[in-house]
mmCIF file of the C-alpha atoms, coordinates in Angstrom:
data_MODEL
# 
_entry.id   MODEL 
# 
loop_
_atom_site.group_PDB 
_atom_site.id 
_atom_site.type_symbol 
_atom_site.label_atom_id 
_atom_site.label_alt_id 
_atom_site.label_comp_id 
_atom_site.label_asym_id 
_atom_site.label_entity_id 
_atom_site.label_seq_id 
_atom_site.pdbx_PDB_ins_code 
_atom_site.Cartn_x 
_atom_site.Cartn_y 
_atom_site.Cartn_z 
_atom_site.occupancy 
_atom_site.B_iso_or_equiv 
_atom_site.pdbx_formal_charge 
_atom_site.auth_seq_id 
_atom_site.auth_comp_id 
_atom_site.auth_asym_id 
_atom_site.auth_atom_id 
_atom_site.pdbx_PDB_model_num 
ATOM 1  C CA . MET A 1 1  ? -0.220  -57.925 -7.562  1.00 0.00 ? 1  MET A CA 1 
ATOM 2  C CA . LYS A 1 2  ? -3.355  -56.009 -6.648  1.00 0.00 ? 2  LYS A CA 1 
ATOM 3  C CA . THR A 1 3  ? -1.414  -53.251 -4.882  1.00 0.00 ? 3  THR A CA 1 
ATOM 4  C CA . LEU A 1 4  ? 0.856   -52.777 -7.891  1.00 0.00 ? 4  LEU A CA 1 
ATOM 5  C CA . THR A 1 5  ? -2.019  -51.956 -10.247 1.00 0.00 ? 5  THR A CA 1 
ATOM 6  C CA . THR A 1 6  ? -3.603  -49.721 -7.613  1.00 0.00 ? 6  THR A CA 1 
ATOM 7  C CA . GLY A 1 7  ? -0.335  -47.824 -7.239  1.00 0.00 ? 7  GLY A CA 1 
ATOM 8  C CA . LEU A 1 8  ? -0.033  -47.426 -11.001 1.00 0.00 ? 8  LEU A CA 1 
ATOM 9  C CA . ARG A 1 9  ? -3.585  -46.133 -11.242 1.00 0.00 ? 9  ARG A CA 1 
ATOM 10 C CA . ARG A 1 10 ? -2.956  -43.675 -8.456  1.00 0.00 ? 10 ARG A CA 1 
ATOM 11 C CA . ARG A 1 11 ? 0.213   -42.433 -10.176 1.00 0.00 ? 11 ARG A CA 1 
ATOM 12 C CA . ALA A 1 12 ? -1.626  -42.131 -13.481 1.00 0.00 ? 12 ALA A CA 1 
ATOM 13 C CA . ARG A 1 13 ? -4.339  -40.045 -11.819 1.00 0.00 ? 13 ARG A CA 1 
ATOM 14 C CA . TRP A 1 14 ? -1.771  -37.728 -10.247 1.00 0.00 ? 14 TRP A CA 1 
ATOM 15 C CA . LEU A 1 15 ? 0.067   -37.417 -13.549 1.00 0.00 ? 15 LEU A CA 1 
ATOM 16 C CA . CYS A 1 16 ? -3.152  -36.541 -15.411 1.00 0.00 ? 16 CYS A CA 1 
ATOM 17 C CA . ALA A 1 17 ? -4.146  -34.089 -12.700 1.00 0.00 ? 17 ALA A CA 1 
ATOM 18 C CA . ALA A 1 18 ? -0.748  -32.392 -12.951 1.00 0.00 ? 18 ALA A CA 1 
ATOM 19 C CA . VAL A 1 19 ? -0.516  -32.301 -16.763 1.00 0.00 ? 19 VAL A CA 1 
ATOM 20 C CA . LEU A 1 20 ? -4.122  -31.362 -17.602 1.00 0.00 ? 20 LEU A CA 1 
ATOM 21 C CA . PRO A 1 21 ? -3.939  -27.734 -16.336 1.00 0.00 ? 21 PRO A CA 1 
ATOM 22 C CA . LEU A 1 22 ? -0.703  -27.221 -18.272 1.00 0.00 ? 22 LEU A CA 1 
ATOM 23 C CA . LEU A 1 23 ? -2.357  -28.427 -21.467 1.00 0.00 ? 23 LEU A CA 1 
ATOM 24 C CA . LEU A 1 24 ? -5.449  -26.264 -20.973 1.00 0.00 ? 24 LEU A CA 1 
ATOM 25 C CA . THR A 1 25 ? -3.581  -22.990 -20.385 1.00 0.00 ? 25 THR A CA 1 
ATOM 26 C CA . GLY A 1 26 ? -2.985  -22.473 -24.100 1.00 0.00 ? 26 GLY A CA 1 
ATOM 27 C CA . CYS A 1 27 ? -6.626  -23.146 -24.971 1.00 0.00 ? 27 CYS A CA 1 
ATOM 28 C CA . LEU A 1 28 ? -8.083  -20.437 -22.772 1.00 0.00 ? 28 LEU A CA 1 
ATOM 29 C CA . GLU A 1 29 ? -6.352  -17.401 -24.258 1.00 0.00 ? 29 GLU A CA 1 
ATOM 30 C CA . VAL A 1 30 ? -8.673  -14.680 -25.510 1.00 0.00 ? 30 VAL A CA 1 
ATOM 31 C CA . GLU A 1 31 ? -8.051  -12.030 -28.144 1.00 0.00 ? 31 GLU A CA 1 
ATOM 32 C CA . GLN A 1 32 ? -6.590  -8.939  -26.481 1.00 0.00 ? 32 GLN A CA 1 
ATOM 33 C CA . TYR A 1 33 ? -6.202  -6.621  -29.449 1.00 0.00 ? 33 TYR A CA 1 
ATOM 34 C CA . PRO A 1 34 ? -8.845  -4.055  -30.452 1.00 0.00 ? 34 PRO A CA 1 
ATOM 35 C CA . PRO A 1 35 ? -10.675 -4.609  -33.716 1.00 0.00 ? 35 PRO A CA 1 
ATOM 36 C CA . TRP A 1 36 ? -9.281  -2.662  -36.667 1.00 0.00 ? 36 TRP A CA 1 
ATOM 37 C CA . ARG A 1 37 ? -11.116 -1.778  -39.832 1.00 0.00 ? 37 ARG A CA 1 
ATOM 38 C CA . GLU A 1 38 ? -9.394  -0.156  -42.813 1.00 0.00 ? 38 GLU A CA 1 
ATOM 39 C CA . GLY A 1 39 ? -6.395  0.893   -40.735 1.00 0.00 ? 39 GLY A CA 1 
ATOM 40 C CA . GLN A 1 40 ? -8.495  2.704   -38.120 1.00 0.00 ? 40 GLN A CA 1 
ATOM 41 C CA . TYR A 1 41 ? -9.648  1.626   -34.678 1.00 0.00 ? 41 TYR A CA 1 
ATOM 42 C CA . ASP A 1 42 ? -13.221 0.361   -34.974 1.00 0.00 ? 42 ASP A CA 1 
ATOM 43 C CA . GLY A 1 43 ? -14.652 1.370   -31.629 1.00 0.00 ? 43 GLY A CA 1 
ATOM 44 C CA . LYS A 1 44 ? -16.264 4.140   -29.648 1.00 0.00 ? 44 LYS A CA 1 
ATOM 45 C CA . PRO A 1 45 ? -14.102 7.262   -29.360 1.00 0.00 ? 45 PRO A CA 1 
ATOM 46 C CA . ASP A 1 46 ? -13.253 8.085   -25.767 1.00 0.00 ? 46 ASP A CA 1 
ATOM 47 C CA . ASP A 1 47 ? -14.072 11.638  -24.743 1.00 0.00 ? 47 ASP A CA 1 
ATOM 48 C CA . MET A 1 48 ? -11.728 13.442  -22.463 1.00 0.00 ? 48 MET A CA 1 
ATOM 49 C CA . PRO A 1 49 ? -13.185 13.823  -18.956 1.00 0.00 ? 49 PRO A CA 1 
ATOM 50 C CA . GLN A 1 50 ? -13.161 17.599  -19.028 1.00 0.00 ? 50 GLN A CA 1 
ATOM 51 C CA . ARG A 1 51 ? -15.114 17.571  -22.287 1.00 0.00 ? 51 ARG A CA 1 
ATOM 52 C CA . SER A 1 52 ? -17.849 15.211  -21.141 1.00 0.00 ? 52 SER A CA 1 
ATOM 53 C CA . TYR A 1 53 ? -18.330 16.390  -17.541 1.00 0.00 ? 53 TYR A CA 1 
ATOM 54 C CA . PHE A 1 54 ? -17.154 20.017  -17.500 1.00 0.00 ? 54 PHE A CA 1 
ATOM 55 C CA . HIS A 1 55 ? -18.150 21.293  -20.962 1.00 0.00 ? 55 HIS A CA 1 
ATOM 56 C CA . ASN A 1 56 ? -14.533 21.335  -22.163 1.00 0.00 ? 56 ASN A CA 1 
ATOM 57 C CA . ASP A 1 57 ? -13.382 23.569  -19.273 1.00 0.00 ? 57 ASP A CA 1 
ATOM 58 C CA . ARG A 1 58 ? -10.019 22.113  -18.309 1.00 0.00 ? 58 ARG A CA 1 
ATOM 59 C CA . LEU A 1 59 ? -9.429  24.487  -15.366 1.00 0.00 ? 59 LEU A CA 1 
ATOM 60 C CA . SER A 1 60 ? -12.653 23.506  -13.588 1.00 0.00 ? 60 SER A CA 1 
ATOM 61 C CA . TRP A 1 61 ? -11.828 19.843  -14.174 1.00 0.00 ? 61 TRP A CA 1 
ATOM 62 C CA . ASN A 1 62 ? -8.374  20.321  -12.625 1.00 0.00 ? 62 ASN A CA 1 
ATOM 63 C CA . ALA A 1 63 ? -9.948  22.191  -9.696  1.00 0.00 ? 63 ALA A CA 1 
ATOM 64 C CA . ALA A 1 64 ? -12.404 19.347  -9.087  1.00 0.00 ? 64 ALA A CA 1 
ATOM 65 C CA . ILE A 1 65 ? -9.603  16.746  -9.155  1.00 0.00 ? 65 ILE A CA 1 
ATOM 66 C CA . THR A 1 66 ? -7.444  18.835  -6.794  1.00 0.00 ? 66 THR A CA 1 
ATOM 67 C CA . ASN A 1 67 ? -10.361 19.361  -4.418  1.00 0.00 ? 67 ASN A CA 1 
ATOM 68 C CA . ARG A 1 68 ? -11.098 15.636  -4.387  1.00 0.00 ? 68 ARG A CA 1 
ATOM 69 C CA . ASN A 1 69 ? -7.449  14.837  -3.662  1.00 0.00 ? 69 ASN A CA 1 
ATOM 70 C CA . HIS A 1 70 ? -7.372  17.318  -0.773  1.00 0.00 ? 70 HIS A CA 1 
ATOM 71 C CA . LEU A 1 71 ? -10.523 15.809  0.734   1.00 0.00 ? 71 LEU A CA 1 
ATOM 72 C CA . GLN A 1 72 ? -9.041  12.318  0.544   1.00 0.00 ? 72 GLN A CA 1 
ATOM 73 C CA . ASN A 1 73 ? -5.713  13.289  2.106   1.00 0.00 ? 73 ASN A CA 1 
ATOM 74 C CA . GLU A 1 74 ? -5.616  11.875  5.649   1.00 0.00 ? 74 GLU A CA 1 
ATOM 75 C CA . TYR A 1 75 ? -2.781  14.156  6.768   1.00 0.00 ? 75 TYR A CA 1 
ATOM 76 C CA . GLU A 1 76 ? -4.761  17.292  5.984   1.00 0.00 ? 76 GLU A CA 1 
ATOM 77 C CA . ARG A 1 77 ? -7.930  15.928  7.582   1.00 0.00 ? 77 ARG A CA 1 
ATOM 78 C CA . THR A 1 78 ? -6.296  15.040  10.899  1.00 0.00 ? 78 THR A CA 1 
ATOM 79 C CA . GLN A 1 79 ? -4.393  18.270  11.501  1.00 0.00 ? 79 GLN A CA 1 
ATOM 80 C CA . PRO A 1 80 ? -5.886  20.327  14.358  1.00 0.00 ? 80 PRO A CA 1 
# 
């Protein structure tokens, strides 16, 4: 009789351990939408990279990105 109750307790523990994460998954969801106020996005406006770093000069920004890509290209760096 003692082994029967021990087996039931063990099964109950395994069942609780298996069901508890499934029950908690719905409780941990966070809000993923940006806040809106009066139909407009209520947040900091994002500046374009060429405006904030290159004084709104798009050509110099493109040149800097192209130069960075060429320096990171392993095929161009290993050619003799």
